[in-house]
Amino acid sequence: MHRKPAFTRVRPALMRIMAVLFGGIVAQGAAQAFPTKPITIVVPFAAGGPSDTIARLFAASMSQKIGGQVIVENVAGAGSTVGIGRVAKADPDGHTLLLSHISHATTATLYRKLSYDPIKAFAPVGMVTDGAFVLVSRKDFGTDTLPQLFARLKADGDKITYAHAGVGSGSHLCGLMLMGQLGVKMTQIPYRGTGPAMNDLVSGKVDVLCDQITSALPQIQGKAIKAYAVTSTEKVKGLDLPTLAASGLPGFRATVWHGLYAPAGTPAPVIGQINKALREALKDPVILQRLAQLSTDPATEAQADPAFLGKHLVSEIAAWKKIIDTAGVYAD
Ligand code: MLT
């Protein structure tokens, strides 16, 4: 019987061993060499909004933990899909990250021609925060209570302007849910984030907004705007407001979570280093105190995990797909 030379027989096994060893060395090298330049966290909404606030808070803490500069870049437009798309195409070396919220899940259905795959194009790092929205109006809108606000929305309909952060944003969906349940149609005014939307609410250029508590709270406390109700099913600590669900809109629930992602293909040890910095930031007393002041929950140990975020994103995309397909509303 013809036998292959011994070297030929052992060569595939040898090559597999070498690949594992060599891969290990490369991966270790990548982890040791990271970061080699400033890390950019892309926020897919304008400066001054809730996503921006959270990104800057975590960037400052993560800079210290990771031993390199972490900066924030606002890449707004098309309900967050411009910024998300930018990170999808970035070099997968851990130096470009994405901080995005539920719009990452909603736009997966709302936009039927995305330039990226919302799941496959990303390597999840971990969940960052969880919070609720608050329904607010300009301070001289002329209503003081939620029943008065509802009555005014029903009476004046499209004479009232509703500001939001673009199709697919949290504020957009919160507004759609509100209008759907109330049976009213306000005139929608899209912005590149709720930062600029809030500026126009404060200066009285628009009437109503549903913004994340994270950035609306200082304006509420400073009495620059009027607040009526929160969108979670439980009341929110630090805000003496009813829930919409208990105030005539049974079952109303809109909450917003933020996640941190790298482009797909980022080496696992690099994801591990970023995740470690995120977990440490989530224990940073400065961050915890600030989030508590902003009535926003930090991610738990279990949530600040790549696998958790990956599964959560998949389930949120599926959940929002049902809602959006039922409503039959798309961005294109
Ligand atoms: C949203 O409405 O989705 C966000 O508040 C946008 C933002 O972070 O500016």
Short mmCIF file of N, CA and C in Angstrom, two decimals, residues 153-309:
data_model
loop_
_atom_site.label_atom_id
_atom_site.label_comp_id
_atom_site.label_asym_id
_atom_site.label_seq_id
_atom_site.Cartn_x
_atom_site.Cartn_y
_atom_site.Cartn_z
N LEU A 153 -53.98 68.81 22.56
CA LEU A 153 -53.49 68.07 21.38
C LEU A 153 -54.67 67.60 20.53
N LYS A 154 -55.74 67.17 21.22
CA LYS A 154 -56.92 66.69 20.48
C LYS A 154 -57.62 67.85 19.78
N ALA A 155 -57.67 68.99 20.43
CA ALA A 155 -58.38 70.14 19.85
C ALA A 155 -57.61 70.76 18.69
N ASP A 156 -56.30 70.87 18.85
CA ASP A 156 -55.52 71.64 17.85
C ASP A 156 -54.75 70.79 16.84
N GLY A 157 -54.61 69.48 17.10
CA GLY A 157 -53.99 68.55 16.14
C GLY A 157 -52.76 69.10 15.42
N ASP A 158 -52.85 69.19 14.09
CA ASP A 158 -51.65 69.53 13.32
C ASP A 158 -51.24 71.01 13.40
N LYS A 159 -51.97 71.78 14.20
CA LYS A 159 -51.49 73.17 14.45
C LYS A 159 -50.35 73.12 15.46
N ILE A 160 -50.23 71.97 16.12
CA ILE A 160 -49.19 71.82 17.15
C ILE A 160 -47.95 71.16 16.53
N THR A 161 -46.78 71.67 16.88
CA THR A 161 -45.55 71.09 16.32
C THR A 161 -44.93 70.11 17.31
N TYR A 162 -44.52 68.95 16.78
CA TYR A 162 -43.86 67.92 17.60
C TYR A 162 -42.42 67.78 17.07
N ALA A 163 -41.44 68.07 17.92
CA ALA A 163 -40.03 67.99 17.51
C ALA A 163 -39.50 66.58 17.76
N HIS A 164 -38.64 66.09 16.86
CA HIS A 164 -37.98 64.80 17.12
C HIS A 164 -36.62 64.76 16.45
N ALA A 165 -35.88 63.68 16.71
CA ALA A 165 -34.48 63.59 16.27
C ALA A 165 -34.31 62.84 14.95
N GLY A 166 -35.34 62.84 14.12
CA GLY A 166 -35.22 62.18 12.81
C GLY A 166 -35.96 60.85 12.80
N VAL A 167 -36.34 60.41 11.61
CA VAL A 167 -37.14 59.18 11.47
C VAL A 167 -36.35 57.97 12.00
N GLY A 168 -36.94 57.29 12.97
CA GLY A 168 -36.28 56.12 13.56
C GLY A 168 -35.68 56.43 14.92
N SER A 169 -35.58 57.71 15.26
CA SER A 169 -35.02 58.07 16.57
C SER A 169 -36.02 57.73 17.66
N GLY A 170 -35.54 57.72 18.89
CA GLY A 170 -36.41 57.40 20.02
C GLY A 170 -37.53 58.42 20.13
N SER A 171 -37.19 59.70 20.00
CA SER A 171 -38.19 60.76 20.15
C SER A 171 -39.25 60.65 19.04
N HIS A 172 -38.85 60.23 17.85
CA HIS A 172 -39.79 60.06 16.75
C HIS A 172 -40.79 58.95 17.08
N LEU A 173 -40.25 57.79 17.54
CA LEU A 173 -41.14 56.66 17.83
C LEU A 173 -42.04 56.94 19.02
N CYS A 174 -41.48 57.62 20.02
CA CYS A 174 -42.28 57.99 21.20
C CYS A 174 -43.46 58.86 20.74
N GLY A 175 -43.18 59.81 19.85
CA GLY A 175 -44.23 60.69 19.33
C GLY A 175 -45.26 59.92 18.53
N LEU A 176 -44.79 58.97 17.70
CA LEU A 176 -45.74 58.17 16.90
C LEU A 176 -46.67 57.36 17.80
N MET A 177 -46.06 56.77 18.87
CA MET A 177 -46.87 55.97 19.79
C MET A 177 -47.90 56.85 20.48
N LEU A 178 -47.46 58.03 20.90
CA LEU A 178 -48.35 58.96 21.59
C LEU A 178 -49.50 59.39 20.67
N MET A 179 -49.16 59.78 19.46
CA MET A 179 -50.19 60.24 18.52
C MET A 179 -51.15 59.10 18.19
N GLY A 180 -50.56 57.88 18.00
CA GLY A 180 -51.39 56.72 17.67
C GLY A 180 -52.39 56.44 18.78
N GLN A 181 -51.93 56.44 20.03
CA GLN A 181 -52.83 56.08 21.14
C GLN A 181 -53.84 57.18 21.42
N LEU A 182 -53.45 58.43 21.18
CA LEU A 182 -54.38 59.54 21.44
C LEU A 182 -55.31 59.79 20.26
N GLY A 183 -54.91 59.26 19.10
CA GLY A 183 -55.70 59.51 17.89
C GLY A 183 -55.55 60.94 17.40
N VAL A 184 -54.36 61.52 17.52
CA VAL A 184 -54.13 62.90 17.04
C VAL A 184 -52.96 62.91 16.07
N LYS A 185 -52.85 63.99 15.32
CA LYS A 185 -51.76 64.10 14.35
C LYS A 185 -51.11 65.47 14.50
N MET A 186 -49.95 65.53 15.17
CA MET A 186 -49.25 66.82 15.28
C MET A 186 -48.35 66.97 14.05
N THR A 187 -47.90 68.19 13.79
CA THR A 187 -46.97 68.41 12.68
C THR A 187 -45.55 68.09 13.17
N GLN A 188 -44.90 67.16 12.47
CA GLN A 188 -43.58 66.71 12.94
C GLN A 188 -42.45 67.60 12.40
N ILE A 189 -41.53 67.96 13.30
CA ILE A 189 -40.37 68.77 12.91
C ILE A 189 -39.11 67.96 13.23
N PRO A 190 -38.44 67.40 12.20
CA PRO A 190 -37.25 66.58 12.48
C PRO A 190 -35.99 67.41 12.67
N TYR A 191 -35.16 66.98 13.60
CA TYR A 191 -33.84 67.59 13.86
C TYR A 191 -32.79 66.49 13.73
N ARG A 192 -31.52 66.87 13.93
CA ARG A 192 -30.44 65.87 13.85
C ARG A 192 -30.13 65.24 15.20
N GLY A 193 -30.93 65.58 16.20
CA GLY A 193 -30.77 65.05 17.54
C GLY A 193 -31.70 65.83 18.44
N THR A 194 -31.93 65.33 19.66
CA THR A 194 -32.84 66.10 20.52
C THR A 194 -32.10 67.25 21.22
N GLY A 195 -30.77 67.34 21.03
CA GLY A 195 -30.04 68.52 21.54
C GLY A 195 -30.58 69.78 20.88
N PRO A 196 -30.49 69.88 19.53
CA PRO A 196 -31.05 71.06 18.87
C PRO A 196 -32.58 71.16 19.00
N ALA A 197 -33.27 70.02 19.07
CA ALA A 197 -34.73 70.06 19.24
C ALA A 197 -35.08 70.72 20.58
N MET A 198 -34.32 70.34 21.61
CA MET A 198 -34.56 70.91 22.95
C MET A 198 -34.27 72.42 22.96
N ASN A 199 -33.22 72.85 22.25
CA ASN A 199 -32.92 74.29 22.18
C ASN A 199 -34.12 75.05 21.63
N ASP A 200 -34.73 74.48 20.57
CA ASP A 200 -35.88 75.17 19.97
C ASP A 200 -37.12 75.08 20.85
N LEU A 201 -37.21 74.05 21.66
CA LEU A 201 -38.35 73.96 22.60
C LEU A 201 -38.18 75.04 23.67
N VAL A 202 -36.96 75.16 24.18
CA VAL A 202 -36.69 76.15 25.23
C VAL A 202 -36.96 77.57 24.70
N SER A 203 -36.57 77.81 23.44
CA SER A 203 -36.78 79.17 22.91
C SER A 203 -38.19 79.33 22.32
N GLY A 204 -39.03 78.32 22.45
CA GLY A 204 -40.44 78.45 22.07
C GLY A 204 -40.72 78.31 20.59
N LYS A 205 -39.75 77.76 19.82
CA LYS A 205 -39.98 77.63 18.36
C LYS A 205 -40.82 76.41 18.03
N VAL A 206 -40.80 75.39 18.89
CA VAL A 206 -41.66 74.20 18.70
C VAL A 206 -42.43 73.97 19.99
N ASP A 207 -43.50 73.13 19.89
CA ASP A 207 -44.42 73.01 21.03
C ASP A 207 -44.16 71.83 21.96
N VAL A 208 -43.99 70.64 21.38
CA VAL A 208 -43.97 69.42 22.20
C VAL A 208 -42.79 68.55 21.80
N LEU A 209 -42.27 67.80 22.78
CA LEU A 209 -41.13 66.89 22.53
C LEU A 209 -41.23 65.75 23.53
N CYS A 210 -40.74 64.58 23.11
CA CYS A 210 -40.64 63.44 24.02
C CYS A 210 -39.14 63.15 24.05
N ASP A 211 -38.46 63.56 25.10
CA ASP A 211 -37.00 63.43 25.11
C ASP A 211 -36.56 62.49 26.23
N GLN A 212 -35.36 61.98 26.09
CA GLN A 212 -34.84 61.13 27.16
C GLN A 212 -34.63 61.99 28.41
N ILE A 213 -34.95 61.41 29.56
CA ILE A 213 -34.85 62.16 30.82
C ILE A 213 -33.42 62.65 31.02
N THR A 214 -32.44 61.84 30.55
CA THR A 214 -31.02 62.15 30.70
C THR A 214 -30.70 63.60 30.36
N SER A 215 -31.26 64.11 29.26
CA SER A 215 -30.90 65.49 28.92
C SER A 215 -32.04 66.46 29.16
N ALA A 216 -33.26 65.95 29.38
CA ALA A 216 -34.39 66.87 29.60
C ALA A 216 -34.43 67.35 31.06
N LEU A 217 -33.88 66.53 31.97
CA LEU A 217 -34.03 66.83 33.39
C LEU A 217 -33.51 68.22 33.80
N PRO A 218 -32.29 68.61 33.38
CA PRO A 218 -31.82 69.95 33.79
C PRO A 218 -32.76 71.06 33.32
N GLN A 219 -33.36 70.92 32.15
CA GLN A 219 -34.29 71.94 31.65
C GLN A 219 -35.58 71.95 32.45
N ILE A 220 -36.00 70.74 32.88
CA ILE A 220 -37.23 70.65 33.69
C ILE A 220 -36.96 71.30 35.05
N GLN A 221 -35.82 70.92 35.65
CA GLN A 221 -35.49 71.48 36.97
C GLN A 221 -35.30 72.99 36.91
N GLY A 222 -34.75 73.49 35.81
CA GLY A 222 -34.54 74.93 35.65
C GLY A 222 -35.81 75.66 35.20
N LYS A 223 -36.92 74.90 35.10
CA LYS A 223 -38.22 75.44 34.67
C LYS A 223 -38.17 76.13 33.29
N ALA A 224 -37.28 75.65 32.45
CA ALA A 224 -37.18 76.21 31.09
C ALA A 224 -38.23 75.57 30.18
N ILE A 225 -38.77 74.42 30.60
CA ILE A 225 -39.82 73.71 29.83
C ILE A 225 -40.80 73.12 30.84
N LYS A 226 -41.91 72.61 30.33
CA LYS A 226 -42.91 72.01 31.21
C LYS A 226 -42.94 70.49 31.01
N ALA A 227 -42.96 69.72 32.10
CA ALA A 227 -42.97 68.25 31.98
C ALA A 227 -44.31 67.70 32.45
N TYR A 228 -44.77 66.63 31.77
CA TYR A 228 -46.11 66.11 32.07
C TYR A 228 -46.12 64.66 32.57
N ALA A 229 -45.34 63.78 31.93
CA ALA A 229 -45.41 62.36 32.30
C ALA A 229 -44.20 61.62 31.77
N VAL A 230 -43.90 60.47 32.38
CA VAL A 230 -42.79 59.64 31.89
C VAL A 230 -43.34 58.45 31.09
N THR A 231 -42.49 57.86 30.28
CA THR A 231 -42.94 56.83 29.34
C THR A 231 -42.66 55.40 29.83
N SER A 232 -42.02 55.27 31.01
CA SER A 232 -41.80 53.93 31.55
C SER A 232 -43.08 53.49 32.26
N THR A 233 -43.17 52.19 32.57
CA THR A 233 -44.39 51.74 33.25
C THR A 233 -44.31 52.02 34.76
N GLU A 234 -43.09 52.24 35.26
CA GLU A 234 -42.91 52.62 36.67
C GLU A 234 -42.58 54.10 36.72
N LYS A 235 -42.91 54.75 37.85
CA LYS A 235 -42.51 56.15 38.01
C LYS A 235 -40.98 56.23 38.09
N VAL A 236 -40.42 57.36 37.75
CA VAL A 236 -38.96 57.50 37.71
C VAL A 236 -38.49 58.27 38.95
N LYS A 237 -37.48 57.66 39.62
CA LYS A 237 -36.93 58.29 40.83
C LYS A 237 -36.38 59.68 40.48
N GLY A 238 -36.69 60.66 41.30
CA GLY A 238 -36.13 62.00 41.06
C GLY A 238 -37.06 62.88 40.22
N LEU A 239 -38.17 62.31 39.74
CA LEU A 239 -39.11 63.11 38.94
C LEU A 239 -40.52 62.88 39.48
N ASP A 240 -41.15 63.91 39.94
CA ASP A 240 -42.48 63.75 40.50
C ASP A 240 -43.53 63.83 39.39
N LEU A 241 -43.53 62.80 38.54
CA LEU A 241 -44.44 62.81 37.39
C LEU A 241 -45.14 61.46 37.27
N PRO A 242 -46.39 61.46 36.76
CA PRO A 242 -47.07 60.18 36.56
C PRO A 242 -46.52 59.46 35.32
N THR A 243 -46.89 58.20 35.18
CA THR A 243 -46.54 57.49 33.93
C THR A 243 -47.70 57.72 32.95
N LEU A 244 -47.37 57.67 31.66
CA LEU A 244 -48.44 57.78 30.66
C LEU A 244 -49.38 56.59 30.77
N ALA A 245 -48.77 55.42 31.10
CA ALA A 245 -49.57 54.19 31.20
C ALA A 245 -50.66 54.29 32.25
N ALA A 246 -50.39 55.04 33.34
CA ALA A 246 -51.39 55.16 34.41
C ALA A 246 -52.22 56.43 34.24
N SER A 247 -52.06 57.11 33.11
CA SER A 247 -52.75 58.40 32.94
C SER A 247 -53.58 58.43 31.67
N GLY A 248 -54.24 57.35 31.40
CA GLY A 248 -55.15 57.36 30.26
C GLY A 248 -54.60 56.68 29.01
N LEU A 249 -53.33 56.26 29.02
CA LEU A 249 -52.80 55.52 27.86
C LEU A 249 -52.30 54.15 28.33
N PRO A 250 -53.23 53.24 28.66
CA PRO A 250 -52.84 51.95 29.24
C PRO A 250 -51.85 51.20 28.36
N GLY A 251 -50.82 50.64 29.00
CA GLY A 251 -49.83 49.84 28.28
C GLY A 251 -48.75 50.68 27.62
N PHE A 252 -48.85 52.00 27.69
CA PHE A 252 -47.84 52.83 27.02
C PHE A 252 -46.48 52.58 27.67
N ARG A 253 -45.51 52.21 26.85
CA ARG A 253 -44.16 51.98 27.37
C ARG A 253 -43.14 52.26 26.27
N ALA A 254 -42.25 53.21 26.53
CA ALA A 254 -41.15 53.48 25.60
C ALA A 254 -39.91 53.77 26.44
N THR A 255 -38.97 52.86 26.39
CA THR A 255 -37.73 53.10 27.13
C THR A 255 -36.56 53.03 26.16
N VAL A 256 -35.43 53.53 26.59
CA VAL A 256 -34.33 53.67 25.67
C VAL A 256 -33.04 53.17 26.32
N TRP A 257 -32.38 52.22 25.67
CA TRP A 257 -31.11 51.71 26.18
C TRP A 257 -30.00 52.06 25.20
N HIS A 258 -28.82 52.29 25.73
CA HIS A 258 -27.66 52.59 24.88
C HIS A 258 -26.69 51.41 24.91
N GLY A 259 -26.10 51.13 23.75
CA GLY A 259 -25.09 50.07 23.67
C GLY A 259 -23.82 50.59 23.03
N LEU A 260 -22.70 49.93 23.34
CA LEU A 260 -21.42 50.29 22.74
C LEU A 260 -21.00 49.15 21.79
N TYR A 261 -20.60 49.53 20.57
CA TYR A 261 -20.25 48.53 19.54
C TYR A 261 -18.93 48.91 18.87
N ALA A 262 -18.25 47.89 18.35
CA ALA A 262 -17.09 48.09 17.47
C ALA A 262 -17.47 47.50 16.11
N PRO A 263 -16.71 47.83 15.06
CA PRO A 263 -17.02 47.18 13.78
C PRO A 263 -16.75 45.67 13.87
N ALA A 264 -17.53 44.88 13.13
CA ALA A 264 -17.31 43.43 13.10
C ALA A 264 -15.88 43.15 12.65
N GLY A 265 -15.27 42.14 13.23
CA GLY A 265 -13.90 41.79 12.85
C GLY A 265 -12.87 42.38 13.81
N THR A 266 -13.32 43.20 14.74
CA THR A 266 -12.39 43.74 15.74
C THR A 266 -11.89 42.56 16.58
N PRO A 267 -10.57 42.43 16.77
CA PRO A 267 -10.06 41.26 17.50
C PRO A 267 -10.66 41.13 18.91
N ALA A 268 -10.97 39.89 19.29
CA ALA A 268 -11.61 39.64 20.58
C ALA A 268 -10.83 40.24 21.76
N PRO A 269 -9.48 40.16 21.77
CA PRO A 269 -8.78 40.75 22.92
C PRO A 269 -8.98 42.27 23.02
N VAL A 270 -9.14 42.92 21.86
CA VAL A 270 -9.37 44.38 21.87
C VAL A 270 -10.78 44.66 22.42
N ILE A 271 -11.75 43.86 21.97
CA ILE A 271 -13.12 44.01 22.51
C ILE A 271 -13.05 43.80 24.03
N GLY A 272 -12.25 42.82 24.45
CA GLY A 272 -12.11 42.54 25.88
C GLY A 272 -11.57 43.75 26.63
N GLN A 273 -10.58 44.43 26.05
CA GLN A 273 -10.01 45.60 26.73
C GLN A 273 -11.02 46.75 26.82
N ILE A 274 -11.78 46.94 25.74
CA ILE A 274 -12.78 48.03 25.75
C ILE A 274 -13.89 47.68 26.75
N ASN A 275 -14.28 46.40 26.74
CA ASN A 275 -15.33 45.96 27.66
C ASN A 275 -14.89 46.15 29.12
N LYS A 276 -13.62 45.86 29.38
CA LYS A 276 -13.10 46.02 30.75
C LYS A 276 -13.20 47.49 31.17
N ALA A 277 -12.83 48.39 30.24
CA ALA A 277 -12.89 49.83 30.54
C ALA A 277 -14.34 50.25 30.76
N LEU A 278 -15.26 49.68 29.96
CA LEU A 278 -16.69 50.01 30.13
C LEU A 278 -17.18 49.54 31.50
N ARG A 279 -16.83 48.30 31.86
CA ARG A 279 -17.27 47.75 33.15
C ARG A 279 -16.72 48.59 34.31
N GLU A 280 -15.46 49.03 34.17
CA GLU A 280 -14.87 49.85 35.23
C GLU A 280 -15.56 51.22 35.30
N ALA A 281 -15.88 51.77 34.12
CA ALA A 281 -16.59 53.06 34.09
C ALA A 281 -17.96 52.93 34.77
N LEU A 282 -18.58 51.74 34.61
CA LEU A 282 -19.89 51.53 35.21
C LEU A 282 -19.83 51.42 36.74
N LYS A 283 -18.59 51.36 37.25
CA LYS A 283 -18.45 51.34 38.72
C LYS A 283 -17.87 52.67 39.21
N ASP A 284 -17.56 53.57 38.28
CA ASP A 284 -16.94 54.85 38.62
C ASP A 284 -17.96 55.71 39.40
N PRO A 285 -17.63 56.10 40.65
CA PRO A 285 -18.59 56.87 41.45
C PRO A 285 -19.05 58.16 40.77
N VAL A 286 -18.16 58.77 39.96
CA VAL A 286 -18.54 60.02 39.28
C VAL A 286 -19.67 59.74 38.29
N ILE A 287 -19.51 58.64 37.53
CA ILE A 287 -20.55 58.27 36.55
C ILE A 287 -21.84 57.89 37.26
N LEU A 288 -21.72 57.08 38.30
CA LEU A 288 -22.93 56.62 38.99
C LEU A 288 -23.70 57.79 39.58
N GLN A 289 -22.96 58.74 40.13
CA GLN A 289 -23.63 59.90 40.73
C GLN A 289 -24.32 60.75 39.64
N ARG A 290 -23.62 60.95 38.53
CA ARG A 290 -24.19 61.76 37.45
C ARG A 290 -25.42 61.08 36.84
N LEU A 291 -25.34 59.75 36.63
CA LEU A 291 -26.49 59.05 36.06
C LEU A 291 -27.67 59.11 37.02
N ALA A 292 -27.38 58.99 38.33
CA ALA A 292 -28.47 59.07 39.32
C ALA A 292 -29.11 60.45 39.26
N GLN A 293 -28.27 61.49 39.13
CA GLN A 293 -28.81 62.86 39.02
C GLN A 293 -29.69 63.00 37.78
N LEU A 294 -29.35 62.26 36.73
CA LEU A 294 -30.10 62.36 35.47
C LEU A 294 -31.20 61.30 35.36
N SER A 295 -31.49 60.63 36.47
CA SER A 295 -32.53 59.58 36.53
C SER A 295 -32.37 58.55 35.41
N THR A 296 -31.14 58.14 35.17
CA THR A 296 -30.84 57.14 34.13
C THR A 296 -30.13 55.97 34.79
N ASP A 297 -30.51 54.74 34.42
CA ASP A 297 -29.91 53.56 35.06
C ASP A 297 -28.64 53.12 34.35
N PRO A 298 -27.56 52.85 35.11
CA PRO A 298 -26.37 52.26 34.48
C PRO A 298 -26.66 50.81 34.14
N ALA A 299 -26.00 50.27 33.10
CA ALA A 299 -26.16 48.84 32.78
C ALA A 299 -25.67 48.01 33.96
N THR A 300 -26.32 46.86 34.18
CA THR A 300 -25.88 45.96 35.24
C THR A 300 -24.66 45.18 34.74
N GLU A 301 -24.01 44.46 35.67
CA GLU A 301 -22.87 43.58 35.31
C GLU A 301 -23.26 42.66 34.16
N ALA A 302 -24.45 42.06 34.29
CA ALA A 302 -24.88 41.08 33.27
C ALA A 302 -25.13 41.77 31.93
N GLN A 303 -25.63 43.00 31.98
CA GLN A 303 -25.95 43.70 30.71
C GLN A 303 -24.70 44.25 30.02
N ALA A 304 -23.67 44.57 30.81
CA ALA A 304 -22.45 45.17 30.23
C ALA A 304 -21.57 44.09 29.61
N ASP A 305 -22.18 43.27 28.81
CA ASP A 305 -21.51 42.07 28.32
C ASP A 305 -21.74 41.95 26.81
N PRO A 306 -20.68 41.63 26.03
CA PRO A 306 -20.86 41.56 24.58
C PRO A 306 -21.98 40.60 24.16
N ALA A 307 -22.01 39.41 24.77
CA ALA A 307 -23.02 38.42 24.35
C ALA A 307 -24.42 38.92 24.70
N PHE A 308 -24.56 39.55 25.88
CA PHE A 308 -25.87 40.06 26.27
C PHE A 308 -26.35 41.10 25.26
N LEU A 309 -25.45 42.05 24.93
CA LEU A 309 -25.85 43.13 24.01
C LEU A 309 -26.20 42.56 22.63
#
